[in-house]
PDB file of C-alpha atoms in Angstrom:
ATOM      1  CA  MET A  15      96.522 101.493  99.102  1.00  0.00           C
ATOM      2  CA  ILE A  16      97.366  99.475 102.139  1.00  0.00           C
ATOM      3  CA  ARG A  17      94.695  99.126 104.417  1.00  0.00           C
ATOM      4  CA  PRO A  18      94.152  96.914 107.846  1.00  0.00           C
ATOM      5  CA  GLN A  19      91.933  94.039 106.988  1.00  0.00           C
ATOM      6  CA  PHE A  20      89.059  93.614 109.101  1.00  0.00           C
ATOM      7  CA  ASP A  21      88.016  90.638 111.433  1.00  0.00           C
ATOM      8  CA  ASN A  22      84.863  90.882 113.544  1.00  0.00           C
ATOM      9  CA  SER A  23      85.584  86.985 114.505  1.00  0.00           C
ATOM     10  CA  VAL A  24      85.301  85.971 117.938  1.00  0.00           C
ATOM     11  CA  PRO A  25      89.011  85.870 119.476  1.00  0.00           C
ATOM     12  CA  LYS A  26      89.858  82.398 120.245  1.00  0.00           C
ATOM     13  CA  ALA A  27      91.950  80.888 122.838  1.00  0.00           C
ATOM     14  CA  ARG A  28      95.623  82.134 122.249  1.00  0.00           C
ATOM     15  CA  GLU A  29      98.198  80.225 120.722  1.00  0.00           C
ATOM     16  CA  PHE A  30     100.851  83.394 122.642  1.00  0.00           C
ATOM     17  CA  ALA A  31     100.051  85.257 125.607  1.00  0.00           C
ATOM     18  CA  PHE A  32      99.510  88.684 123.894  1.00  0.00           C
ATOM     19  CA  SER A  33      99.811  91.536 126.283  1.00  0.00           C
ATOM     20  CA  ASP A  34      98.867  95.208 126.257  1.00  0.00           C
ATOM     21  CA  ASP A  35     102.547  95.553 126.437  1.00  0.00           C
ATOM     22  CA  ASP A  36     103.021  93.668 122.857  1.00  0.00           C
ATOM     23  CA  PHE A  37     100.238  95.087 121.660  1.00  0.00           C
ATOM     24  CA  ASP A  38     101.027  98.780 122.223  1.00  0.00           C
ATOM     25  CA  ALA A  39     105.693  98.146 121.492  1.00  0.00           C
ATOM     26  CA  LEU A  40     103.394  96.728 117.792  1.00  0.00           C
ATOM     27  CA  ARG A  41     100.612  99.841 117.148  1.00  0.00           C
ATOM     28  CA  THR A  42     103.827 102.307 117.789  1.00  0.00           C
ATOM     29  CA  LEU A  43     105.305 100.986 115.205  1.00  0.00           C
ATOM     30  CA  VAL A  44     103.219  99.991 112.985  1.00  0.00           C
ATOM     31  CA  LYS A  45     101.881 104.579 113.179  1.00  0.00           C
ATOM     32  CA  ALA A  46     105.490 105.544 113.192  1.00  0.00           C
ATOM     33  CA  HIS A  47     106.573 103.710 110.078  1.00  0.00           C
ATOM     34  CA  THR A  48     103.181 103.371 108.055  1.00  0.00           C
ATOM     35  CA  GLY A  49     100.706 106.351 109.843  1.00  0.00           C
ATOM     36  CA  ILE A  50      98.523 103.503 110.487  1.00  0.00           C
ATOM     37  CA  ASN A  51      96.457 104.023 113.349  1.00  0.00           C
ATOM     38  CA  LEU A  52      95.581 100.925 115.071  1.00  0.00           C
ATOM     39  CA  THR A  53      92.083 101.549 117.847  1.00  0.00           C
ATOM     40  CA  PRO A  54      92.184  98.586 120.599  1.00  0.00           C
ATOM     41  CA  GLN A  55      89.848  96.944 118.452  1.00  0.00           C
ATOM     42  CA  LYS A  56      92.286  96.489 115.960  1.00  0.00           C
ATOM     43  CA  ARG A  57      93.762  94.273 119.289  1.00  0.00           C
ATOM     44  CA  GLU A  58      93.227  90.626 117.530  1.00  0.00           C
ATOM     45  CA  LEU A  59      93.644  91.849 114.359  1.00  0.00           C
ATOM     46  CA  VAL A  60      97.687  93.261 115.146  1.00  0.00           C
ATOM     47  CA  TYR A  61      97.698  89.381 117.033  1.00  0.00           C
ATOM     48  CA  GLY A  62      96.231  86.583 114.171  1.00  0.00           C
ATOM     49  CA  ARG A  63      98.694  88.711 110.942  1.00  0.00           C
ATOM     50  CA  ILE A  64     101.967  88.605 113.538  1.00  0.00           C
ATOM     51  CA  SER A  65     100.902  85.025 114.799  1.00  0.00           C
ATOM     52  CA  ARG A  66     101.675  83.795 111.895  1.00  0.00           C
ATOM     53  CA  ARG A  67     105.583  85.788 111.337  1.00  0.00           C
ATOM     54  CA  LEU A  68     106.194  83.971 115.101  1.00  0.00           C
ATOM     55  CA  ARG A  69     104.659  80.437 113.956  1.00  0.00           C
ATOM     56  CA  ALA A  70     106.961  81.328 110.293  1.00  0.00           C
ATOM     57  CA  LEU A  71     110.037  82.119 112.347  1.00  0.00           C
ATOM     58  CA  ASP A  72     109.132  79.275 114.661  1.00  0.00           C
ATOM     59  CA  LEU A  73     109.334  81.955 117.873  1.00  0.00           C
ATOM     60  CA  ARG A  74     108.193  81.427 121.255  1.00  0.00           C
ATOM     61  CA  SER A  75     106.409  84.896 121.955  1.00  0.00           C
ATOM     62  CA  PHE A  76     105.495  88.257 120.934  1.00  0.00           C
ATOM     63  CA  ARG A  77     108.427  89.629 123.267  1.00  0.00           C
ATOM     64  CA  ASP A  78     111.130  88.036 121.014  1.00  0.00           C
ATOM     65  CA  TYR A  79     109.808  89.064 117.814  1.00  0.00           C
ATOM     66  CA  ARG A  80     109.484  91.963 119.406  1.00  0.00           C
ATOM     67  CA  GLN A  81     113.223  92.008 120.221  1.00  0.00           C
ATOM     68  CA  LEU A  82     113.817  90.848 116.571  1.00  0.00           C
ATOM     69  CA  LEU A  83     112.065  94.500 115.459  1.00  0.00           C
ATOM     70  CA  SER A  84     114.380  96.334 117.508  1.00  0.00           C
ATOM     71  CA  ASP A  85     116.752  96.181 113.994  1.00  0.00           C
ATOM     72  CA  GLU A  86     114.048  98.155 112.123  1.00  0.00           C
ATOM     73  CA  SER A  87     116.652  97.899 109.393  1.00  0.00           C
ATOM     74  CA  GLY A  88     116.460  94.300 109.286  1.00  0.00           C
ATOM     75  CA  THR A  89     114.857  91.600 106.744  1.00  0.00           C
ATOM     76  CA  GLU A  90     111.739  90.909 108.933  1.00  0.00           C
ATOM     77  CA  PHE A  91     110.574  94.204 109.901  1.00  0.00           C
ATOM     78  CA  ALA A  92     109.622  94.316 105.912  1.00  0.00           C
ATOM     79  CA  GLU A  93     107.909  91.372 106.621  1.00  0.00           C
ATOM     80  CA  PHE A  94     106.071  92.789 109.100  1.00  0.00           C
ATOM     81  CA  CYS A  95     105.096  95.847 107.678  1.00  0.00           C
ATOM     82  CA  ASN A  96     103.455  93.759 104.957  1.00  0.00           C
ATOM     83  CA  ALA A  97     102.165  91.401 107.931  1.00  0.00           C
ATOM     84  CA  ILE A  98      99.904  93.707 109.506  1.00  0.00           C
ATOM     85  CA  THR A  99      98.282  95.552 105.972  1.00  0.00           C
ATOM     86  CA  THR A 100      96.589  94.123 103.090  1.00  0.00           C
ATOM     87  CA  ASN A 101      96.000  95.686  99.623  1.00  0.00           C
ATOM     88  CA  LEU A 102      92.802  95.597  98.083  1.00  0.00           C
ATOM     89  CA  THR A 103      92.476  96.769  93.857  1.00  0.00           C
ATOM     90  CA  SER A 104      90.503  95.377  91.482  1.00  0.00           C
ATOM     91  CA  PHE A 105      91.066  97.264  87.819  1.00  0.00           C
ATOM     92  CA  PHE A 106      89.231 100.650  87.039  1.00  0.00           C
ATOM     93  CA  ARG A 107      88.094 100.989  90.950  1.00  0.00           C
ATOM     94  CA  GLU A 108      85.930 104.531  90.896  1.00  0.00           C
ATOM     95  CA  SER A 109      86.661 104.590  86.867  1.00  0.00           C
ATOM     96  CA  HIS A 110      84.843 108.254  86.491  1.00  0.00           C
ATOM     97  CA  HIS A 111      88.839 109.279  88.250  1.00  0.00           C
ATOM     98  CA  PHE A 112      90.291 107.222  84.985  1.00  0.00           C
ATOM     99  CA  ASP A 113      87.547 109.154  82.697  1.00  0.00           C
ATOM    100  CA  TYR A 114      88.175 112.628  84.358  1.00  0.00           C
ATOM    101  CA  VAL A 115      92.319 112.247  83.683  1.00  0.00           C
ATOM    102  CA  ARG A 116      91.002 111.323  79.832  1.00  0.00           C
ATOM    103  CA  ASP A 117      89.446 114.652  79.093  1.00  0.00           C
ATOM    104  CA  HIS A 118      90.425 116.915  81.500  1.00  0.00           C
ATOM    105  CA  ILE A 119      94.359 116.214  81.542  1.00  0.00           C
ATOM    106  CA  LEU A 120      94.997 114.425  78.201  1.00  0.00           C
ATOM    107  CA  VAL A 121      92.592 116.112  74.927  1.00  0.00           C
ATOM    108  CA  PRO A 122      93.360 118.935  76.108  1.00  0.00           C
ATOM    109  CA  ARG A 123      96.837 118.614  75.838  1.00  0.00           C
ATOM    110  CA  LEU A 124      96.584 116.240  72.855  1.00  0.00           C
ATOM    111  CA  ASN A 125      94.306 119.234  71.184  1.00  0.00           C
ATOM    112  CA  ASP A 126      96.389 122.057  72.134  1.00  0.00           C
ATOM    113  CA  GLY A 127      98.703 122.040  68.838  1.00  0.00           C
ATOM    114  CA  GLY A 128     101.821 120.320  70.634  1.00  0.00           C
ATOM    115  CA  ASN A 129     102.668 122.541  73.705  1.00  0.00           C
ATOM    116  CA  ALA A 130     102.667 120.691  77.265  1.00  0.00           C
ATOM    117  CA  ARG A 131     102.767 117.073  76.139  1.00  0.00           C
ATOM    118  CA  ARG A 132     104.875 115.940  79.451  1.00  0.00           C
ATOM    119  CA  VAL A 133     102.505 114.808  82.087  1.00  0.00           C
ATOM    120  CA  ARG A 134     103.696 113.693  85.836  1.00  0.00           C
ATOM    121  CA  ILE A 135     101.489 110.534  87.535  1.00  0.00           C
ATOM    122  CA  TRP A 136     102.310 109.417  91.151  1.00  0.00           C
ATOM    123  CA  CYS A 137     100.450 106.499  91.773  1.00  0.00           C
ATOM    124  CA  ALA A 138     100.930 106.828  96.414  1.00  0.00           C
ATOM    125  CA  GLY A 139      99.577 103.545  97.473  1.00  0.00           C
ATOM    126  CA  CYS A 140      99.338 101.683  93.782  1.00  0.00           C
ATOM    127  CA  SER A 141      98.985  97.819  95.970  1.00  0.00           C
ATOM    128  CA  SER A 142      99.227  95.523  94.061  1.00  0.00           C
ATOM    129  CA  GLY A 143      99.386  97.689  90.713  1.00  0.00           C
ATOM    130  CA  GLU A 144      95.476  97.873  89.001  1.00  0.00           C
ATOM    131  CA  GLU A 145      95.784 101.135  89.302  1.00  0.00           C
ATOM    132  CA  PRO A 146      98.614 102.394  87.375  1.00  0.00           C
ATOM    133  CA  TYR A 147      98.020  99.607  84.700  1.00  0.00           C
ATOM    134  CA  SER A 148      94.426 101.217  84.463  1.00  0.00           C
ATOM    135  CA  LEU A 149      96.070 104.877  84.581  1.00  0.00           C
ATOM    136  CA  ALA A 150      98.286 103.247  81.528  1.00  0.00           C
ATOM    137  CA  MET A 151      95.321 101.986  79.292  1.00  0.00           C
ATOM    138  CA  THR A 152      93.391 105.562  79.715  1.00  0.00           C
ATOM    139  CA  ILE A 153      97.040 107.164  78.419  1.00  0.00           C
ATOM    140  CA  ARG A 154      97.830 104.494  75.387  1.00  0.00           C
ATOM    141  CA  GLU A 155      93.784 104.898  74.334  1.00  0.00           C
ATOM    142  CA  THR A 156      93.813 108.656  74.472  1.00  0.00           C
ATOM    143  CA  LEU A 157      97.241 109.114  72.731  1.00  0.00           C
ATOM    144  CA  PRO A 158      97.128 106.430  69.763  1.00  0.00           C
ATOM    145  CA  ASP A 159     100.066 107.985  69.175  1.00  0.00           C
ATOM    146  CA  ALA A 160     102.653 108.693  71.743  1.00  0.00           C
ATOM    147  CA  SER A 161     105.589 108.929  70.096  1.00  0.00           C
ATOM    148  CA  GLY A 162     106.703 112.823  71.135  1.00  0.00           C
ATOM    149  CA  TRP A 163     104.713 112.753  74.801  1.00  0.00           C
ATOM    150  CA  ASP A 164     106.645 112.266  77.699  1.00  0.00           C
ATOM    151  CA  ILE A 165     104.588 110.394  80.163  1.00  0.00           C
ATOM    152  CA  ARG A 166     105.548 109.106  83.348  1.00  0.00           C
ATOM    153  CA  ILE A 167     103.722 106.761  85.579  1.00  0.00           C
ATOM    154  CA  LEU A 168     105.562 106.322  89.763  1.00  0.00           C
ATOM    155  CA  ALA A 169     103.950 103.384  91.652  1.00  0.00           C
ATOM    156  CA  THR A 170     105.013 103.472  94.406  1.00  0.00           C
ATOM    157  CA  ASP A 171     103.852 101.515  98.031  1.00  0.00           C
ATOM    158  CA  LEU A 172     105.135 100.438 101.550  1.00  0.00           C
ATOM    159  CA  ASP A 173     104.308  97.141 101.286  1.00  0.00           C
ATOM    160  CA  SER A 174     106.683  94.928  98.677  1.00  0.00           C
ATOM    161  CA  ASP A 175     105.020  92.175  98.339  1.00  0.00           C
ATOM    162  CA  VAL A 176     102.615  93.201  96.272  1.00  0.00           C
ATOM    163  CA  LEU A 177     105.025  96.295  95.162  1.00  0.00           C
ATOM    164  CA  ALA A 178     106.635  93.017  93.472  1.00  0.00           C
ATOM    165  CA  ARG A 179     103.545  92.088  91.903  1.00  0.00           C
ATOM    166  CA  GLY A 180     102.884  94.902  90.512  1.00  0.00           C
ATOM    167  CA  GLU A 181     106.650  95.016  88.767  1.00  0.00           C
ATOM    168  CA  ARG A 182     105.842  91.564  87.282  1.00  0.00           C
ATOM    169  CA  GLY A 183     102.388  93.165  85.882  1.00  0.00           C
ATOM    170  CA  ILE A 184     101.032  89.129  85.747  1.00  0.00           C
ATOM    171  CA  TYR A 185      97.154  88.161  87.106  1.00  0.00           C
ATOM    172  CA  PRO A 186      95.281  85.633  87.248  1.00  0.00           C
ATOM    173  CA  ALA A 187      92.740  85.617  84.677  1.00  0.00           C
ATOM    174  CA  GLU A 188      90.066  86.044  87.535  1.00  0.00           C
ATOM    175  CA  ARG A 189      91.530  89.701  88.786  1.00  0.00           C
ATOM    176  CA  LEU A 190      90.554  91.179  85.103  1.00  0.00           C
ATOM    177  CA  ARG A 191      86.339  89.837  84.502  1.00  0.00           C
ATOM    178  CA  GLU A 192      86.140  93.661  84.674  1.00  0.00           C
ATOM    179  CA  VAL A 193      88.341  94.962  82.197  1.00  0.00           C
ATOM    180  CA  SER A 194      86.227  94.863  78.890  1.00  0.00           C
ATOM    181  CA  PRO A 195      87.522  92.040  76.125  1.00  0.00           C
ATOM    182  CA  ALA A 196      88.814  94.834  73.519  1.00  0.00           C
ATOM    183  CA  ARG A 197      91.339  96.294  76.857  1.00  0.00           C
ATOM    184  CA  VAL A 198      91.846  92.483  77.253  1.00  0.00           C
ATOM    185  CA  ASN A 199      92.917  92.268  73.654  1.00  0.00           C
ATOM    186  CA  ARG A 200      95.088  94.920  73.689  1.00  0.00           C
ATOM    187  CA  PHE A 201      96.941  95.659  76.614  1.00  0.00           C
ATOM    188  CA  PHE A 202      97.932  91.596  78.052  1.00  0.00           C
ATOM    189  CA  ARG A 203      99.193  88.813  76.599  1.00  0.00           C
ATOM    190  CA  GLN A 204      97.721  85.589  77.319  1.00  0.00           C
ATOM    191  CA  THR A 205      99.977  83.307  79.629  1.00  0.00           C
ATOM    192  CA  THR A 206      99.815  81.322  82.783  1.00  0.00           C
ATOM    193  CA  LEU A 207     100.505  82.303  87.068  1.00  0.00           C
ATOM    194  CA  ASN A 208     100.925  79.120  89.510  1.00  0.00           C
ATOM    195  CA  GLY A 209      99.591  76.527  86.742  1.00  0.00           C
ATOM    196  CA  GLN A 210      96.838  78.513  85.845  1.00  0.00           C
ATOM    197  CA  PRO A 211      95.251  81.114  83.247  1.00  0.00           C
ATOM    198  CA  ALA A 212      96.602  84.505  83.486  1.00  0.00           C
ATOM    199  CA  TYR A 213      97.039  87.774  81.675  1.00  0.00           C
ATOM    200  CA  ALA A 214     100.911  89.714  81.090  1.00  0.00           C
ATOM    201  CA  ALA A 215     100.114  93.423  80.850  1.00  0.00           C
ATOM    202  CA  ALA A 216     101.820  94.347  77.338  1.00  0.00           C
ATOM    203  CA  PRO A 217     105.305  96.080  77.001  1.00  0.00           C
ATOM    204  CA  GLU A 218     103.277  98.868  75.801  1.00  0.00           C
ATOM    205  CA  LEU A 219     101.730  99.935  79.426  1.00  0.00           C
ATOM    206  CA  ARG A 220     104.862  98.095  81.256  1.00  0.00           C
ATOM    207  CA  LYS A 221     106.370 101.412  80.140  1.00  0.00           C
ATOM    208  CA  LEU A 222     104.940 104.228  81.558  1.00  0.00           C
ATOM    209  CA  ILE A 223     105.357 102.597  84.878  1.00  0.00           C
ATOM    210  CA  THR A 224     108.370 102.384  87.790  1.00  0.00           C
ATOM    211  CA  PHE A 225     107.596 100.525  91.044  1.00  0.00           C
ATOM    212  CA  LYS A 226     109.030 101.533  93.813  1.00  0.00           C
ATOM    213  CA  GLN A 227     108.616 100.796  97.790  1.00  0.00           C
ATOM    214  CA  LEU A 228     108.299 104.715  99.241  1.00  0.00           C
ATOM    215  CA  ASN A 229     107.129 104.660 102.494  1.00  0.00           C
ATOM    216  CA  LEU A 230     104.437 107.669 103.085  1.00  0.00           C
ATOM    217  CA  MET A 231     105.474 108.969 106.153  1.00  0.00           C
ATOM    218  CA  THR A 232     109.264 109.487 104.196  1.00  0.00           C
ATOM    219  CA  GLU A 233     110.644 112.317 102.527  1.00  0.00           C
ATOM    220  CA  PHE A 234     109.500 112.667  98.802  1.00  0.00           C
ATOM    221  CA  PRO A 235     112.553 111.235  96.247  1.00  0.00           C
ATOM    222  CA  MET A 236     110.450 113.039  93.687  1.00  0.00           C
ATOM    223  CA  ARG A 237     110.782 116.957  92.880  1.00  0.00           C
ATOM    224  CA  GLY A 238     107.201 117.265  90.148  1.00  0.00           C
ATOM    225  CA  PRO A 239     106.458 118.710  89.150  1.00  0.00           C
ATOM    226  CA  LEU A 240     102.892 116.418  89.587  1.00  0.00           C
ATOM    227  CA  ASP A 241      99.667 116.787  87.054  1.00  0.00           C
ATOM    228  CA  ALA A 242      98.112 113.849  88.984  1.00  0.00           C
ATOM    229  CA  ILE A 243      98.290 112.290  92.394  1.00  0.00           C
ATOM    230  CA  PHE A 244      96.255 109.043  93.150  1.00  0.00           C
ATOM    231  CA  CYS A 245      96.019 108.964  96.834  1.00  0.00           C
ATOM    232  CA  ARG A 246      92.657 106.525  97.063  1.00  0.00           C
ATOM    233  CA  ASN A 247      91.506 104.501  99.734  1.00  0.00           C
ATOM    234  CA  VAL A 248      95.326 105.086 101.849  1.00  0.00           C
ATOM    235  CA  VAL A 249      94.748 107.697 104.387  1.00  0.00           C
ATOM    236  CA  ILE A 250      91.144 106.474 105.651  1.00  0.00           C
ATOM    237  CA  TYR A 251      93.084 104.981 108.735  1.00  0.00           C
ATOM    238  CA  PHE A 252      95.931 108.378 109.021  1.00  0.00           C
ATOM    239  CA  ASP A 253      94.654 110.537 112.181  1.00  0.00           C
ATOM    240  CA  LYS A 254      94.632 114.217 111.119  1.00  0.00           C
ATOM    241  CA  ASP A 255      97.363 115.945 111.957  1.00  0.00           C
ATOM    242  CA  THR A 256      99.174 112.342 110.188  1.00  0.00           C
ATOM    243  CA  GLN A 257      96.472 113.850 106.774  1.00  0.00           C
ATOM    244  CA  ARG A 258      97.250 117.167 107.687  1.00  0.00           C
ATOM    245  CA  ASP A 259     101.626 116.799 107.323  1.00  0.00           C
ATOM    246  CA  LEU A 260     100.968 114.491 104.528  1.00  0.00           C
ATOM    247  CA  PHE A 261      99.099 115.843 102.078  1.00  0.00           C
ATOM    248  CA  ALA A 262     100.938 119.529 102.599  1.00  0.00           C
ATOM    249  CA  ARG A 263     103.665 117.515 101.200  1.00  0.00           C
ATOM    250  CA  MET A 264     101.762 116.518  98.894  1.00  0.00           C
ATOM    251  CA  ALA A 265     100.669 120.025  98.195  1.00  0.00           C
ATOM    252  CA  GLN A 266     104.401 121.131  97.525  1.00  0.00           C
ATOM    253  CA  LEU A 267     104.580 119.082  94.642  1.00  0.00           C
ATOM    254  CA  GLN A 268     102.050 120.389  92.355  1.00  0.00           C
ATOM    255  CA  GLN A 269     101.286 123.139  91.012  1.00  0.00           C
ATOM    256  CA  PRO A 270      97.654 125.995  90.581  1.00  0.00           C
ATOM    257  CA  GLY A 271      95.645 124.042  88.642  1.00  0.00           C
ATOM    258  CA  ALA A 272      96.840 119.914  89.570  1.00  0.00           C
ATOM    259  CA  ILE A 273      94.550 117.301  90.250  1.00  0.00           C
ATOM    260  CA  LEU A 274      94.523 115.143  94.043  1.00  0.00           C
ATOM    261  CA  PHE A 275      92.456 112.114  93.945  1.00  0.00           C
ATOM    262  CA  LEU A 276      90.595 110.641  96.972  1.00  0.00           C
ATOM    263  CA  GLY A 277      89.673 107.639  97.752  1.00  0.00           C
ATOM    264  CA  HIS A 278      85.446 107.613  97.763  1.00  0.00           C
ATOM    265  CA  SER A 279      85.110 106.988 101.952  1.00  0.00           C
ATOM    266  CA  GLU A 280      88.362 110.222 102.158  1.00  0.00           C
ATOM    267  CA  SER A 281      87.593 113.907 102.436  1.00  0.00           C
ATOM    268  CA  LEU A 282      90.121 116.844 102.827  1.00  0.00           C
ATOM    269  CA  PHE A 283      86.790 118.090 105.060  1.00  0.00           C
ATOM    270  CA  LYS A 284      89.379 120.178 108.188  1.00  0.00           C
ATOM    271  CA  VAL A 285      92.150 118.537 106.946  1.00  0.00           C
ATOM    272  CA  SER A 286      94.244 120.375 104.195  1.00  0.00           C
ATOM    273  CA  THR A 287      93.458 123.796 102.672  1.00  0.00           C
ATOM    274  CA  ASP A 288      95.865 124.113  99.664  1.00  0.00           C
ATOM    275  CA  TYR A 289      93.492 121.456  97.214  1.00  0.00           C
ATOM    276  CA  ALA A 290      89.584 122.768  96.119  1.00  0.00           C
ATOM    277  CA  LEU A 291      86.939 120.053  96.014  1.00  0.00           C
ATOM    278  CA  ILE A 292      86.066 120.190  92.035  1.00  0.00           C
ATOM    279  CA  GLY A 293      83.915 116.366  91.686  1.00  0.00           C
ATOM    280  CA  LYS A 294      83.405 113.245  93.354  1.00  0.00           C
ATOM    281  CA  THR A 295      86.878 112.829  95.637  1.00  0.00           C
ATOM    282  CA  ILE A 296      88.266 115.505  92.999  1.00  0.00           C
ATOM    283  CA  TYR A 297      89.819 117.870  94.029  1.00  0.00           C
ATOM    284  CA  ARG A 298      91.947 120.923  92.211  1.00  0.00           C
ATOM    285  CA  ARG A 299      95.608 122.404  93.275  1.00  0.00           C
ATOM    286  CA  VAL A 300      94.743 126.418  94.490  1.00  0.00           C
TER     287      VAL A 300
END
């Protein structure tokens, strides 16, 4: 999940000059490469985030930084995208979505006499991995014996830093405060992270998930069909045209009856006719 971080503080004296041209150039890059539409109200956010990169690189001006970004294949361009976005997530966030996966996708297949035991789920904007690991726990709880099942969770994000954390699968102890003790005991192993208590996801969860970096503005490498797509709290900062294009391409990866989950502040109203609302931020491919 990729979301700009709001900062409503009063602007302080600037360390670096930050012209209209600087802001317009940077937000144009952000829109083109991430889909995020940074309005003029986000100017201080952009300054605050990118000035950190200037300090780290020992640069003196935003103009110098913009010149560095002219190489879009360079390592700094990835750092730029990471810096301008932040990631808010938690285990079993909007828990009714995981209940729906259990009750309406997994259980019917468990009871169908052995057919249709292929499951494909995509977490688009997976952030640091709490969402796909929550799905993996749901799957393991619902299917105690997963032998004979072909189950894959694809977890993607643009931010390479949080994606690496998700792939490591190690979380500070406080991140699991809302996870039941029974789940922690079953699905995690005690460890340390930076000298502090932490938990590592068990192999039975990790083997279900593939983490890949993916920019949603580019062509999708997967083919589908996907039984479910989690695209939660991702498009809230996209303009309507970007949303329409994204969901039209997602619809091509799903067959009628497949499910799309959005975040609590998102809607497909006047965005897509490929999906019908069937529950709280739950849509079915028509």
